[in-house]
mmCIF file with all atom_site columns, C-alpha atoms in Angstrom:
data_model
loop_
_atom_site.group_PDB
_atom_site.id
_atom_site.type_symbol
_atom_site.label_atom_id
_atom_site.label_alt_id
_atom_site.label_comp_id
_atom_site.label_asym_id
_atom_site.label_entity_id
_atom_site.label_seq_id
_atom_site.pdbx_PDB_ins_code
_atom_site.Cartn_x
_atom_site.Cartn_y
_atom_site.Cartn_z
_atom_site.occupancy
_atom_site.B_iso_or_equiv
_atom_site.pdbx_formal_charge
_atom_site.auth_seq_id
_atom_site.auth_comp_id
_atom_site.auth_asym_id
_atom_site.auth_atom_id
_atom_site.pdbx_PDB_model_num
ATOM 1   C CA . UNK A 1 1   ? 0.000   0.000  0.000   1.00 0.00 ? 1   UNK A CA 1
ATOM 2   C CA . UNK A 1 2   ? 1.476   3.415  -0.964  1.00 0.00 ? 2   UNK A CA 1
ATOM 3   C CA . UNK A 1 3   ? 2.614   5.609  1.899   1.00 0.00 ? 3   UNK A CA 1
ATOM 4   C CA . UNK A 1 4   ? 0.257   8.420  0.821   1.00 0.00 ? 4   UNK A CA 1
ATOM 5   C CA . UNK A 1 5   ? -2.721  6.043  1.022   1.00 0.00 ? 5   UNK A CA 1
ATOM 6   C CA . UNK A 1 6   ? -1.715  4.878  4.504   1.00 0.00 ? 6   UNK A CA 1
ATOM 7   C CA . UNK A 1 7   ? -1.333  8.489  5.610   1.00 0.00 ? 7   UNK A CA 1
ATOM 8   C CA . UNK A 1 8   ? -4.762  9.337  4.216   1.00 0.00 ? 8   UNK A CA 1
ATOM 9   C CA . UNK A 1 9   ? -6.406  6.441  6.030   1.00 0.00 ? 9   UNK A CA 1
ATOM 10  C CA . UNK A 1 10  ? -4.698  7.475  9.263   1.00 0.00 ? 10  UNK A CA 1
ATOM 11  C CA . UNK A 1 11  ? -5.949  11.054 8.920   1.00 0.00 ? 11  UNK A CA 1
ATOM 12  C CA . UNK A 1 12  ? -9.527  9.909  8.377   1.00 0.00 ? 12  UNK A CA 1
ATOM 13  C CA . UNK A 1 13  ? -9.260  7.557  11.352  1.00 0.00 ? 13  UNK A CA 1
ATOM 14  C CA . UNK A 1 14  ? -7.979  10.353 13.581  1.00 0.00 ? 14  UNK A CA 1
ATOM 15  C CA . UNK A 1 15  ? -10.699 12.727 12.397  1.00 0.00 ? 15  UNK A CA 1
ATOM 16  C CA . UNK A 1 16  ? -13.325 10.186 13.439  1.00 0.00 ? 16  UNK A CA 1
ATOM 17  C CA . UNK A 1 17  ? -11.869 8.997  16.721  1.00 0.00 ? 17  UNK A CA 1
ATOM 18  C CA . UNK A 1 18  ? -9.486  11.604 18.121  1.00 0.00 ? 18  UNK A CA 1
ATOM 19  C CA . UNK A 1 19  ? -10.482 14.080 20.811  1.00 0.00 ? 19  UNK A CA 1
ATOM 20  C CA . UNK A 1 20  ? -10.319 17.430 19.030  1.00 0.00 ? 20  UNK A CA 1
ATOM 21  C CA . UNK A 1 21  ? -10.829 20.976 20.320  1.00 0.00 ? 21  UNK A CA 1
ATOM 22  C CA . UNK A 1 22  ? -14.455 22.140 20.348  1.00 0.00 ? 22  UNK A CA 1
ATOM 23  C CA . UNK A 1 23  ? -15.069 24.242 17.250  1.00 0.00 ? 23  UNK A CA 1
ATOM 24  C CA . UNK A 1 24  ? -18.087 26.040 15.825  1.00 0.00 ? 24  UNK A CA 1
ATOM 25  C CA . UNK A 1 25  ? -19.008 27.582 12.488  1.00 0.00 ? 25  UNK A CA 1
ATOM 26  C CA . UNK A 1 26  ? -17.640 30.905 13.742  1.00 0.00 ? 26  UNK A CA 1
ATOM 27  C CA . UNK A 1 27  ? -14.134 29.425 13.895  1.00 0.00 ? 27  UNK A CA 1
ATOM 28  C CA . UNK A 1 28  ? -13.814 29.101 10.107  1.00 0.00 ? 28  UNK A CA 1
ATOM 29  C CA . UNK A 1 29  ? -13.573 31.417 7.128   1.00 0.00 ? 29  UNK A CA 1
ATOM 30  C CA . UNK A 1 30  ? -14.129 30.122 3.602   1.00 0.00 ? 30  UNK A CA 1
ATOM 31  C CA . UNK A 1 31  ? -11.983 31.784 0.959   1.00 0.00 ? 31  UNK A CA 1
ATOM 32  C CA . UNK A 1 32  ? -12.710 30.999 -2.729  1.00 0.00 ? 32  UNK A CA 1
ATOM 33  C CA . UNK A 1 33  ? -9.688  30.950 -5.028  1.00 0.00 ? 33  UNK A CA 1
ATOM 34  C CA . UNK A 1 34  ? -8.927  30.035 -8.661  1.00 0.00 ? 34  UNK A CA 1
ATOM 35  C CA . UNK A 1 35  ? -7.089  26.764 -9.260  1.00 0.00 ? 35  UNK A CA 1
ATOM 36  C CA . UNK A 1 36  ? -4.844  28.300 -11.928 1.00 0.00 ? 36  UNK A CA 1
ATOM 37  C CA . UNK A 1 37  ? -2.839  31.514 -11.889 1.00 0.00 ? 37  UNK A CA 1
ATOM 38  C CA . UNK A 1 38  ? -3.698  32.102 -8.254  1.00 0.00 ? 38  UNK A CA 1
ATOM 39  C CA . UNK A 1 39  ? -2.346  34.785 -5.932  1.00 0.00 ? 39  UNK A CA 1
ATOM 40  C CA . UNK A 1 40  ? -2.035  37.433 -8.618  1.00 0.00 ? 40  UNK A CA 1
ATOM 41  C CA . UNK A 1 41  ? -0.302  34.974 -10.936 1.00 0.00 ? 41  UNK A CA 1
ATOM 42  C CA . UNK A 1 42  ? 2.365   33.917 -8.423  1.00 0.00 ? 42  UNK A CA 1
ATOM 43  C CA . UNK A 1 43  ? 1.040   30.326 -8.196  1.00 0.00 ? 43  UNK A CA 1
ATOM 44  C CA . UNK A 1 44  ? 0.457   28.482 -11.475 1.00 0.00 ? 44  UNK A CA 1
ATOM 45  C CA . UNK A 1 45  ? -1.611  25.695 -9.883  1.00 0.00 ? 45  UNK A CA 1
ATOM 46  C CA . UNK A 1 46  ? -3.093  25.912 -6.383  1.00 0.00 ? 46  UNK A CA 1
ATOM 47  C CA . UNK A 1 47  ? -4.672  22.719 -5.063  1.00 0.00 ? 47  UNK A CA 1
ATOM 48  C CA . UNK A 1 48  ? -6.190  21.268 -1.897  1.00 0.00 ? 48  UNK A CA 1
ATOM 49  C CA . UNK A 1 49  ? -4.528  18.391 -0.044  1.00 0.00 ? 49  UNK A CA 1
ATOM 50  C CA . UNK A 1 50  ? -7.943  17.408 1.298   1.00 0.00 ? 50  UNK A CA 1
ATOM 51  C CA . UNK A 1 51  ? -11.344 18.523 -0.003  1.00 0.00 ? 51  UNK A CA 1
ATOM 52  C CA . UNK A 1 52  ? -14.617 18.082 1.876   1.00 0.00 ? 52  UNK A CA 1
ATOM 53  C CA . UNK A 1 53  ? -17.255 17.925 -0.870  1.00 0.00 ? 53  UNK A CA 1
ATOM 54  C CA . UNK A 1 54  ? -20.648 18.756 0.653   1.00 0.00 ? 54  UNK A CA 1
ATOM 55  C CA . UNK A 1 55  ? -23.815 17.744 -1.198  1.00 0.00 ? 55  UNK A CA 1
ATOM 56  C CA . UNK A 1 56  ? -26.484 18.956 1.230   1.00 0.00 ? 56  UNK A CA 1
ATOM 57  C CA . UNK A 1 57  ? -27.505 22.049 3.135   1.00 0.00 ? 57  UNK A CA 1
ATOM 58  C CA . UNK A 1 58  ? -26.918 25.706 2.422   1.00 0.00 ? 58  UNK A CA 1
ATOM 59  C CA . UNK A 1 59  ? -23.634 27.070 1.139   1.00 0.00 ? 59  UNK A CA 1
ATOM 60  C CA . UNK A 1 60  ? -21.497 28.866 3.732   1.00 0.00 ? 60  UNK A CA 1
ATOM 61  C CA . UNK A 1 61  ? -20.827 32.569 3.703   1.00 0.00 ? 61  UNK A CA 1
ATOM 62  C CA . UNK A 1 62  ? -17.697 33.106 1.633   1.00 0.00 ? 62  UNK A CA 1
ATOM 63  C CA . UNK A 1 63  ? -14.952 35.637 2.360   1.00 0.00 ? 63  UNK A CA 1
ATOM 64  C CA . UNK A 1 64  ? -13.314 36.514 -0.981  1.00 0.00 ? 64  UNK A CA 1
ATOM 65  C CA . UNK A 1 65  ? -11.754 39.573 0.660   1.00 0.00 ? 65  UNK A CA 1
ATOM 66  C CA . UNK A 1 66  ? -9.415  37.257 2.580   1.00 0.00 ? 66  UNK A CA 1
ATOM 67  C CA . UNK A 1 67  ? -7.705  35.918 -0.554  1.00 0.00 ? 67  UNK A CA 1
ATOM 68  C CA . UNK A 1 68  ? -4.700  38.157 0.075   1.00 0.00 ? 68  UNK A CA 1
ATOM 69  C CA . UNK A 1 69  ? -4.348  36.621 3.570   1.00 0.00 ? 69  UNK A CA 1
ATOM 70  C CA . UNK A 1 70  ? -4.498  33.163 2.000   1.00 0.00 ? 70  UNK A CA 1
ATOM 71  C CA . UNK A 1 71  ? -1.801  34.084 -0.513  1.00 0.00 ? 71  UNK A CA 1
ATOM 72  C CA . UNK A 1 72  ? 0.438   35.567 2.193   1.00 0.00 ? 72  UNK A CA 1
ATOM 73  C CA . UNK A 1 73  ? 0.506   32.095 3.767   1.00 0.00 ? 73  UNK A CA 1
ATOM 74  C CA . UNK A 1 74  ? 1.614   30.530 0.457   1.00 0.00 ? 74  UNK A CA 1
ATOM 75  C CA . UNK A 1 75  ? 3.851   33.049 -1.294  1.00 0.00 ? 75  UNK A CA 1
ATOM 76  C CA . UNK A 1 76  ? 6.564   34.930 0.560   1.00 0.00 ? 76  UNK A CA 1
ATOM 77  C CA . UNK A 1 77  ? 5.456   38.554 0.124   1.00 0.00 ? 77  UNK A CA 1
ATOM 78  C CA . UNK A 1 78  ? 9.024   39.841 0.484   1.00 0.00 ? 78  UNK A CA 1
ATOM 79  C CA . UNK A 1 79  ? 10.477  37.815 -2.400  1.00 0.00 ? 79  UNK A CA 1
ATOM 80  C CA . UNK A 1 80  ? 7.455   37.557 -4.678  1.00 0.00 ? 80  UNK A CA 1
ATOM 81  C CA . UNK A 1 81  ? 8.787   34.262 -6.043  1.00 0.00 ? 81  UNK A CA 1
ATOM 82  C CA . UNK A 1 82  ? 6.516   32.252 -8.344  1.00 0.00 ? 82  UNK A CA 1
ATOM 83  C CA . UNK A 1 83  ? 5.485   28.670 -7.610  1.00 0.00 ? 83  UNK A CA 1
ATOM 84  C CA . UNK A 1 84  ? 4.600   25.962 -10.125 1.00 0.00 ? 84  UNK A CA 1
ATOM 85  C CA . UNK A 1 85  ? 2.489   23.982 -7.649  1.00 0.00 ? 85  UNK A CA 1
ATOM 86  C CA . UNK A 1 86  ? 1.236   24.816 -4.161  1.00 0.00 ? 86  UNK A CA 1
ATOM 87  C CA . UNK A 1 87  ? -1.552  23.672 -1.866  1.00 0.00 ? 87  UNK A CA 1
ATOM 88  C CA . UNK A 1 88  ? -3.753  24.542 1.070   1.00 0.00 ? 88  UNK A CA 1
ATOM 89  C CA . UNK A 1 89  ? -4.329  21.809 3.666   1.00 0.00 ? 89  UNK A CA 1
ATOM 90  C CA . UNK A 1 90  ? -8.122  21.573 3.500   1.00 0.00 ? 90  UNK A CA 1
ATOM 91  C CA . UNK A 1 91  ? -10.906 23.002 1.324   1.00 0.00 ? 91  UNK A CA 1
ATOM 92  C CA . UNK A 1 92  ? -14.683 22.975 1.248   1.00 0.00 ? 92  UNK A CA 1
ATOM 93  C CA . UNK A 1 93  ? -16.516 22.360 -2.031  1.00 0.00 ? 93  UNK A CA 1
ATOM 94  C CA . UNK A 1 94  ? -20.213 23.218 -2.162  1.00 0.00 ? 94  UNK A CA 1
ATOM 95  C CA . UNK A 1 95  ? -22.333 23.601 -5.313  1.00 0.00 ? 95  UNK A CA 1
ATOM 96  C CA . UNK A 1 96  ? -19.242 23.831 -7.507  1.00 0.00 ? 96  UNK A CA 1
ATOM 97  C CA . UNK A 1 97  ? -17.503 26.527 -5.440  1.00 0.00 ? 97  UNK A CA 1
ATOM 98  C CA . UNK A 1 98  ? -14.172 25.548 -3.844  1.00 0.00 ? 98  UNK A CA 1
ATOM 99  C CA . UNK A 1 99  ? -12.868 27.568 -0.917  1.00 0.00 ? 99  UNK A CA 1
ATOM 100 C CA . UNK A 1 100 ? -9.868  27.260 1.362   1.00 0.00 ? 100 UNK A CA 1
ATOM 101 C CA . UNK A 1 101 ? -10.791 26.702 5.005   1.00 0.00 ? 101 UNK A CA 1
ATOM 102 C CA . UNK A 1 102 ? -8.977  29.269 7.132   1.00 0.00 ? 102 UNK A CA 1
ATOM 103 C CA . UNK A 1 103 ? -9.165  30.350 10.775  1.00 0.00 ? 103 UNK A CA 1
ATOM 104 C CA . UNK A 1 104 ? -11.675 33.114 11.399  1.00 0.00 ? 104 UNK A CA 1
ATOM 105 C CA . UNK A 1 105 ? -9.411  34.585 14.079  1.00 0.00 ? 105 UNK A CA 1
ATOM 106 C CA . UNK A 1 106 ? -7.511  37.495 12.558  1.00 0.00 ? 106 UNK A CA 1
ATOM 107 C CA . UNK A 1 107 ? -4.840  37.262 15.251  1.00 0.00 ? 107 UNK A CA 1
ATOM 108 C CA . UNK A 1 108 ? -3.846  33.701 14.331  1.00 0.00 ? 108 UNK A CA 1
ATOM 109 C CA . UNK A 1 109 ? -0.990  34.478 11.951  1.00 0.00 ? 109 UNK A CA 1
ATOM 110 C CA . UNK A 1 110 ? 1.736   32.260 10.575  1.00 0.00 ? 110 UNK A CA 1
ATOM 111 C CA . UNK A 1 111 ? 5.419   33.146 10.284  1.00 0.00 ? 111 UNK A CA 1
ATOM 112 C CA . UNK A 1 112 ? 4.866   34.889 6.916   1.00 0.00 ? 112 UNK A CA 1
ATOM 113 C CA . UNK A 1 113 ? 2.127   37.132 8.235   1.00 0.00 ? 113 UNK A CA 1
ATOM 114 C CA . UNK A 1 114 ? -0.731  35.159 6.690   1.00 0.00 ? 114 UNK A CA 1
ATOM 115 C CA . UNK A 1 115 ? -3.797  33.990 8.569   1.00 0.00 ? 115 UNK A CA 1
ATOM 116 C CA . UNK A 1 116 ? -2.575  30.409 8.807   1.00 0.00 ? 116 UNK A CA 1
ATOM 117 C CA . UNK A 1 117 ? -4.504  27.207 8.174   1.00 0.00 ? 117 UNK A CA 1
ATOM 118 C CA . UNK A 1 118 ? -7.031  24.880 9.722   1.00 0.00 ? 118 UNK A CA 1
ATOM 119 C CA . UNK A 1 119 ? -5.816  21.328 10.358  1.00 0.00 ? 119 UNK A CA 1
ATOM 120 C CA . UNK A 1 120 ? -7.580  18.900 7.974   1.00 0.00 ? 120 UNK A CA 1
ATOM 121 C CA . UNK A 1 121 ? -8.498  16.516 10.803  1.00 0.00 ? 121 UNK A CA 1
ATOM 122 C CA . UNK A 1 122 ? -10.166 19.326 12.736  1.00 0.00 ? 122 UNK A CA 1
ATOM 123 C CA . UNK A 1 123 ? -12.376 20.372 9.842   1.00 0.00 ? 123 UNK A CA 1
ATOM 124 C CA . UNK A 1 124 ? -13.231 16.821 8.794   1.00 0.00 ? 124 UNK A CA 1
ATOM 125 C CA . UNK A 1 125 ? -14.319 16.086 12.369  1.00 0.00 ? 125 UNK A CA 1
ATOM 126 C CA . UNK A 1 126 ? -16.383 19.304 12.329  1.00 0.00 ? 126 UNK A CA 1
ATOM 127 C CA . UNK A 1 127 ? -18.055 18.233 9.059   1.00 0.00 ? 127 UNK A CA 1
ATOM 128 C CA . UNK A 1 128 ? -18.931 14.884 10.612  1.00 0.00 ? 128 UNK A CA 1
ATOM 129 C CA . UNK A 1 129 ? -20.553 16.587 13.603  1.00 0.00 ? 129 UNK A CA 1
ATOM 130 C CA . UNK A 1 130 ? -22.649 18.801 11.303  1.00 0.00 ? 130 UNK A CA 1
ATOM 131 C CA . UNK A 1 131 ? -24.475 15.767 9.886   1.00 0.00 ? 131 UNK A CA 1
ATOM 132 C CA . UNK A 1 132 ? -23.647 16.949 6.387   1.00 0.00 ? 132 UNK A CA 1
ATOM 133 C CA . UNK A 1 133 ? -23.836 14.664 3.395   1.00 0.00 ? 133 UNK A CA 1
ATOM 134 C CA . UNK A 1 134 ? -20.250 14.828 2.256   1.00 0.00 ? 134 UNK A CA 1
ATOM 135 C CA . UNK A 1 135 ? -17.230 12.910 1.055   1.00 0.00 ? 135 UNK A CA 1
ATOM 136 C CA . UNK A 1 136 ? -13.565 13.585 1.588   1.00 0.00 ? 136 UNK A CA 1
ATOM 137 C CA . UNK A 1 137 ? -11.231 13.564 -1.424  1.00 0.00 ? 137 UNK A CA 1
ATOM 138 C CA . UNK A 1 138 ? -7.466  13.406 -1.100  1.00 0.00 ? 138 UNK A CA 1
ATOM 139 C CA . UNK A 1 139 ? -5.379  15.150 -3.753  1.00 0.00 ? 139 UNK A CA 1
ATOM 140 C CA . UNK A 1 140 ? -4.175  12.756 -6.450  1.00 0.00 ? 140 UNK A CA 1
ATOM 141 C CA . UNK A 1 141 ? -1.553  12.778 -9.190  1.00 0.00 ? 141 UNK A CA 1
ATOM 142 C CA . UNK A 1 142 ? -2.429  11.415 -12.632 1.00 0.00 ? 142 UNK A CA 1
ATOM 143 C CA . UNK A 1 143 ? -0.417  11.169 -15.842 1.00 0.00 ? 143 UNK A CA 1
ATOM 144 C CA . UNK A 1 144 ? -1.418  12.908 -19.033 1.00 0.00 ? 144 UNK A CA 1
ATOM 145 C CA . UNK A 1 145 ? -0.242  15.055 -21.923 1.00 0.00 ? 145 UNK A CA 1
ATOM 146 C CA . UNK A 1 146 ? 0.429   18.761 -21.540 1.00 0.00 ? 146 UNK A CA 1
ATOM 147 C CA . UNK A 1 147 ? -2.663  19.531 -23.637 1.00 0.00 ? 147 UNK A CA 1
ATOM 148 C CA . UNK A 1 148 ? -4.894  17.755 -21.057 1.00 0.00 ? 148 UNK A CA 1
ATOM 149 C CA . UNK A 1 149 ? -4.287  20.496 -18.484 1.00 0.00 ? 149 UNK A CA 1
ATOM 150 C CA . UNK A 1 150 ? -7.370  22.687 -18.122 1.00 0.00 ? 150 UNK A CA 1
ATOM 151 C CA . UNK A 1 151 ? -5.479  25.916 -18.758 1.00 0.00 ? 151 UNK A CA 1
ATOM 152 C CA . UNK A 1 152 ? -3.700  24.617 -21.894 1.00 0.00 ? 152 UNK A CA 1
ATOM 153 C CA . UNK A 1 153 ? -4.526  26.089 -25.311 1.00 0.00 ? 153 UNK A CA 1
ATOM 154 C CA . UNK A 1 154 ? -2.280  23.918 -27.511 1.00 0.00 ? 154 UNK A CA 1
ATOM 155 C CA . UNK A 1 155 ? -3.848  21.762 -30.230 1.00 0.00 ? 155 UNK A CA 1
ATOM 156 C CA . UNK A 1 156 ? -1.567  18.836 -30.986 1.00 0.00 ? 156 UNK A CA 1
ATOM 157 C CA . UNK A 1 157 ? -1.237  17.706 -34.616 1.00 0.00 ? 157 UNK A CA 1
ATOM 158 C CA . UNK A 1 158 ? -4.563  16.179 -35.620 1.00 0.00 ? 158 UNK A CA 1
ATOM 159 C CA . UNK A 1 159 ? -7.166  18.832 -34.823 1.00 0.00 ? 159 UNK A CA 1
ATOM 160 C CA . UNK A 1 160 ? -9.774  16.097 -34.402 1.00 0.00 ? 160 UNK A CA 1
ATOM 161 C CA . UNK A 1 161 ? -7.947  15.100 -31.229 1.00 0.00 ? 161 UNK A CA 1
ATOM 162 C CA . UNK A 1 162 ? -8.750  18.527 -29.824 1.00 0.00 ? 162 UNK A CA 1
ATOM 163 C CA . UNK A 1 163 ? -12.269 17.273 -29.070 1.00 0.00 ? 163 UNK A CA 1
ATOM 164 C CA . UNK A 1 164 ? -10.876 14.398 -27.038 1.00 0.00 ? 164 UNK A CA 1
ATOM 165 C CA . UNK A 1 165 ? -8.342  16.646 -25.319 1.00 0.00 ? 165 UNK A CA 1
ATOM 166 C CA . UNK A 1 166 ? -11.036 19.151 -24.381 1.00 0.00 ? 166 UNK A CA 1
ATOM 167 C CA . UNK A 1 167 ? -13.044 16.353 -22.782 1.00 0.00 ? 167 UNK A CA 1
ATOM 168 C CA . UNK A 1 168 ? -10.020 15.049 -20.903 1.00 0.00 ? 168 UNK A CA 1
ATOM 169 C CA . UNK A 1 169 ? -9.186  18.497 -19.575 1.00 0.00 ? 169 UNK A CA 1
ATOM 170 C CA . UNK A 1 170 ? -12.666 18.749 -18.033 1.00 0.00 ? 170 UNK A CA 1
ATOM 171 C CA . UNK A 1 171 ? -12.863 15.219 -16.599 1.00 0.00 ? 171 UNK A CA 1
ATOM 172 C CA . UNK A 1 172 ? -10.851 16.003 -13.499 1.00 0.00 ? 172 UNK A CA 1
ATOM 173 C CA . UNK A 1 173 ? -11.269 18.451 -10.651 1.00 0.00 ? 173 UNK A CA 1
ATOM 174 C CA . UNK A 1 174 ? -8.247  20.794 -10.811 1.00 0.00 ? 174 UNK A CA 1
ATOM 175 C CA . UNK A 1 175 ? -8.480  21.431 -7.060  1.00 0.00 ? 175 UNK A CA 1
ATOM 176 C CA . UNK A 1 176 ? -8.076  17.737 -6.217  1.00 0.00 ? 176 UNK A CA 1
ATOM 177 C CA . UNK A 1 177 ? -6.020  16.515 -9.187  1.00 0.00 ? 177 UNK A CA 1
ATOM 178 C CA . UNK A 1 178 ? -2.531  17.290 -10.439 1.00 0.00 ? 178 UNK A CA 1
ATOM 179 C CA . UNK A 1 179 ? -1.591  16.167 -13.959 1.00 0.00 ? 179 UNK A CA 1
ATOM 180 C CA . UNK A 1 180 ? 1.970   14.948 -14.272 1.00 0.00 ? 180 UNK A CA 1
ATOM 181 C CA . UNK A 1 181 ? 2.946   15.898 -17.825 1.00 0.00 ? 181 UNK A CA 1
ATOM 182 C CA . UNK A 1 182 ? 4.430   12.804 -19.450 1.00 0.00 ? 182 UNK A CA 1
ATOM 183 C CA . UNK A 1 183 ? 6.422   14.858 -21.987 1.00 0.00 ? 183 UNK A CA 1
ATOM 184 C CA . UNK A 1 184 ? 8.455   16.289 -19.108 1.00 0.00 ? 184 UNK A CA 1
ATOM 185 C CA . UNK A 1 185 ? 8.839   13.147 -17.022 1.00 0.00 ? 185 UNK A CA 1
ATOM 186 C CA . UNK A 1 186 ? 12.256  12.016 -15.880 1.00 0.00 ? 186 UNK A CA 1
ATOM 187 C CA . UNK A 1 187 ? 12.673  8.245  -16.500 1.00 0.00 ? 187 UNK A CA 1
ATOM 188 C CA . UNK A 1 188 ? 14.265  7.972  -13.071 1.00 0.00 ? 188 UNK A CA 1
ATOM 189 C CA . UNK A 1 189 ? 11.443  9.807  -11.297 1.00 0.00 ? 189 UNK A CA 1
ATOM 190 C CA . UNK A 1 190 ? 9.422   7.633  -8.879  1.00 0.00 ? 190 UNK A CA 1
ATOM 191 C CA . UNK A 1 191 ? 5.968   6.728  -10.149 1.00 0.00 ? 191 UNK A CA 1
ATOM 192 C CA . UNK A 1 192 ? 3.278   8.335  -7.990  1.00 0.00 ? 192 UNK A CA 1
ATOM 193 C CA . UNK A 1 193 ? 0.377   8.712  -10.402 1.00 0.00 ? 193 UNK A CA 1
ATOM 194 C CA . UNK A 1 194 ? -2.891  6.927  -9.635  1.00 0.00 ? 194 UNK A CA 1
ATOM 195 C CA . UNK A 1 195 ? -4.262  6.986  -13.188 1.00 0.00 ? 195 UNK A CA 1
ATOM 196 C CA . UNK A 1 196 ? -3.368  7.653  -16.816 1.00 0.00 ? 196 UNK A CA 1
ATOM 197 C CA . UNK A 1 197 ? -5.337  9.907  -19.167 1.00 0.00 ? 197 UNK A CA 1
ATOM 198 C CA . UNK A 1 198 ? -5.446  8.674  -22.762 1.00 0.00 ? 198 UNK A CA 1
ATOM 199 C CA . UNK A 1 199 ? -7.675  10.981 -24.799 1.00 0.00 ? 199 UNK A CA 1
ATOM 200 C CA . UNK A 1 200 ? -6.621  10.162 -28.354 1.00 0.00 ? 200 UNK A CA 1
ATOM 201 C CA . UNK A 1 201 ? -8.976  9.247  -31.186 1.00 0.00 ? 201 UNK A CA 1
ATOM 202 C CA . UNK A 1 202 ? -6.704  6.506  -32.538 1.00 0.00 ? 202 UNK A CA 1
ATOM 203 C CA . UNK A 1 203 ? -5.285  5.096  -29.342 1.00 0.00 ? 203 UNK A CA 1
ATOM 204 C CA . UNK A 1 204 ? -6.706  1.617  -30.066 1.00 0.00 ? 204 UNK A CA 1
ATOM 205 C CA . UNK A 1 205 ? -5.475  1.330  -33.673 1.00 0.00 ? 205 UNK A CA 1
ATOM 206 C CA . UNK A 1 206 ? -2.723  -1.139 -34.513 1.00 0.00 ? 206 UNK A CA 1
ATOM 207 C CA . UNK A 1 207 ? -0.756  -0.948 -37.765 1.00 0.00 ? 207 UNK A CA 1
ATOM 208 C CA . UNK A 1 208 ? -0.348  -4.119 -39.826 1.00 0.00 ? 208 UNK A CA 1
ATOM 209 C CA . UNK A 1 209 ? 1.704   -4.545 -43.004 1.00 0.00 ? 209 UNK A CA 1
ATOM 210 C CA . UNK A 1 210 ? -0.932  -3.071 -45.312 1.00 0.00 ? 210 UNK A CA 1
ATOM 211 C CA . UNK A 1 211 ? -3.566  -1.193 -43.380 1.00 0.00 ? 211 UNK A CA 1
ATOM 212 C CA . UNK A 1 212 ? -4.794  0.078  -40.014 1.00 0.00 ? 212 UNK A CA 1
ATOM 213 C CA . UNK A 1 213 ? -7.126  -2.085 -37.963 1.00 0.00 ? 213 UNK A CA 1
ATOM 214 C CA . UNK A 1 214 ? -9.453  -0.839 -35.249 1.00 0.00 ? 214 UNK A CA 1
ATOM 215 C CA . UNK A 1 215 ? -9.976  -2.963 -32.160 1.00 0.00 ? 215 UNK A CA 1
#
């Protein structure tokens, strides 16, 4: 069993059984953010390590004005360096809106001056106590071509494949899924993908001596 899977099972077990601090709805702020080109373009892809996808009840009150606080916890404001991939520990998804779960306490700052984060186990335990209908999704890595990434605009070779590529790019949730681009893979890099995207019109054709055969 992969180490990431064991860690995920342990987190869910702790969220169900551990004695956690008493928390209420007033302890959380929900900050929507874009998955791509986040934090004023300083983060190419911002994901959630854990996402609580709620399918019942009313949506929470969102705090889009706190996005700068969220970004201050991710990007060092003094250097302004850009990140290819970053994450927040836990998010809430409700009716298609994904928001980072952050402490509501303005005085709870991290070392970079941001508002800090909520521990995933704490929020998952809170969700369980709310009697929500929900499921918890751990972030996953999958393999695919560069053109399968949602933000990509490239059309590779056969323009007919663009239809398949468009479908592939909208099959995954960009907040919970990271596409490992196979064109850039190092042969010596450890395999950590859980799936492989193959969105090609002719992927099941095999060439014989005289003609193509579909299977």
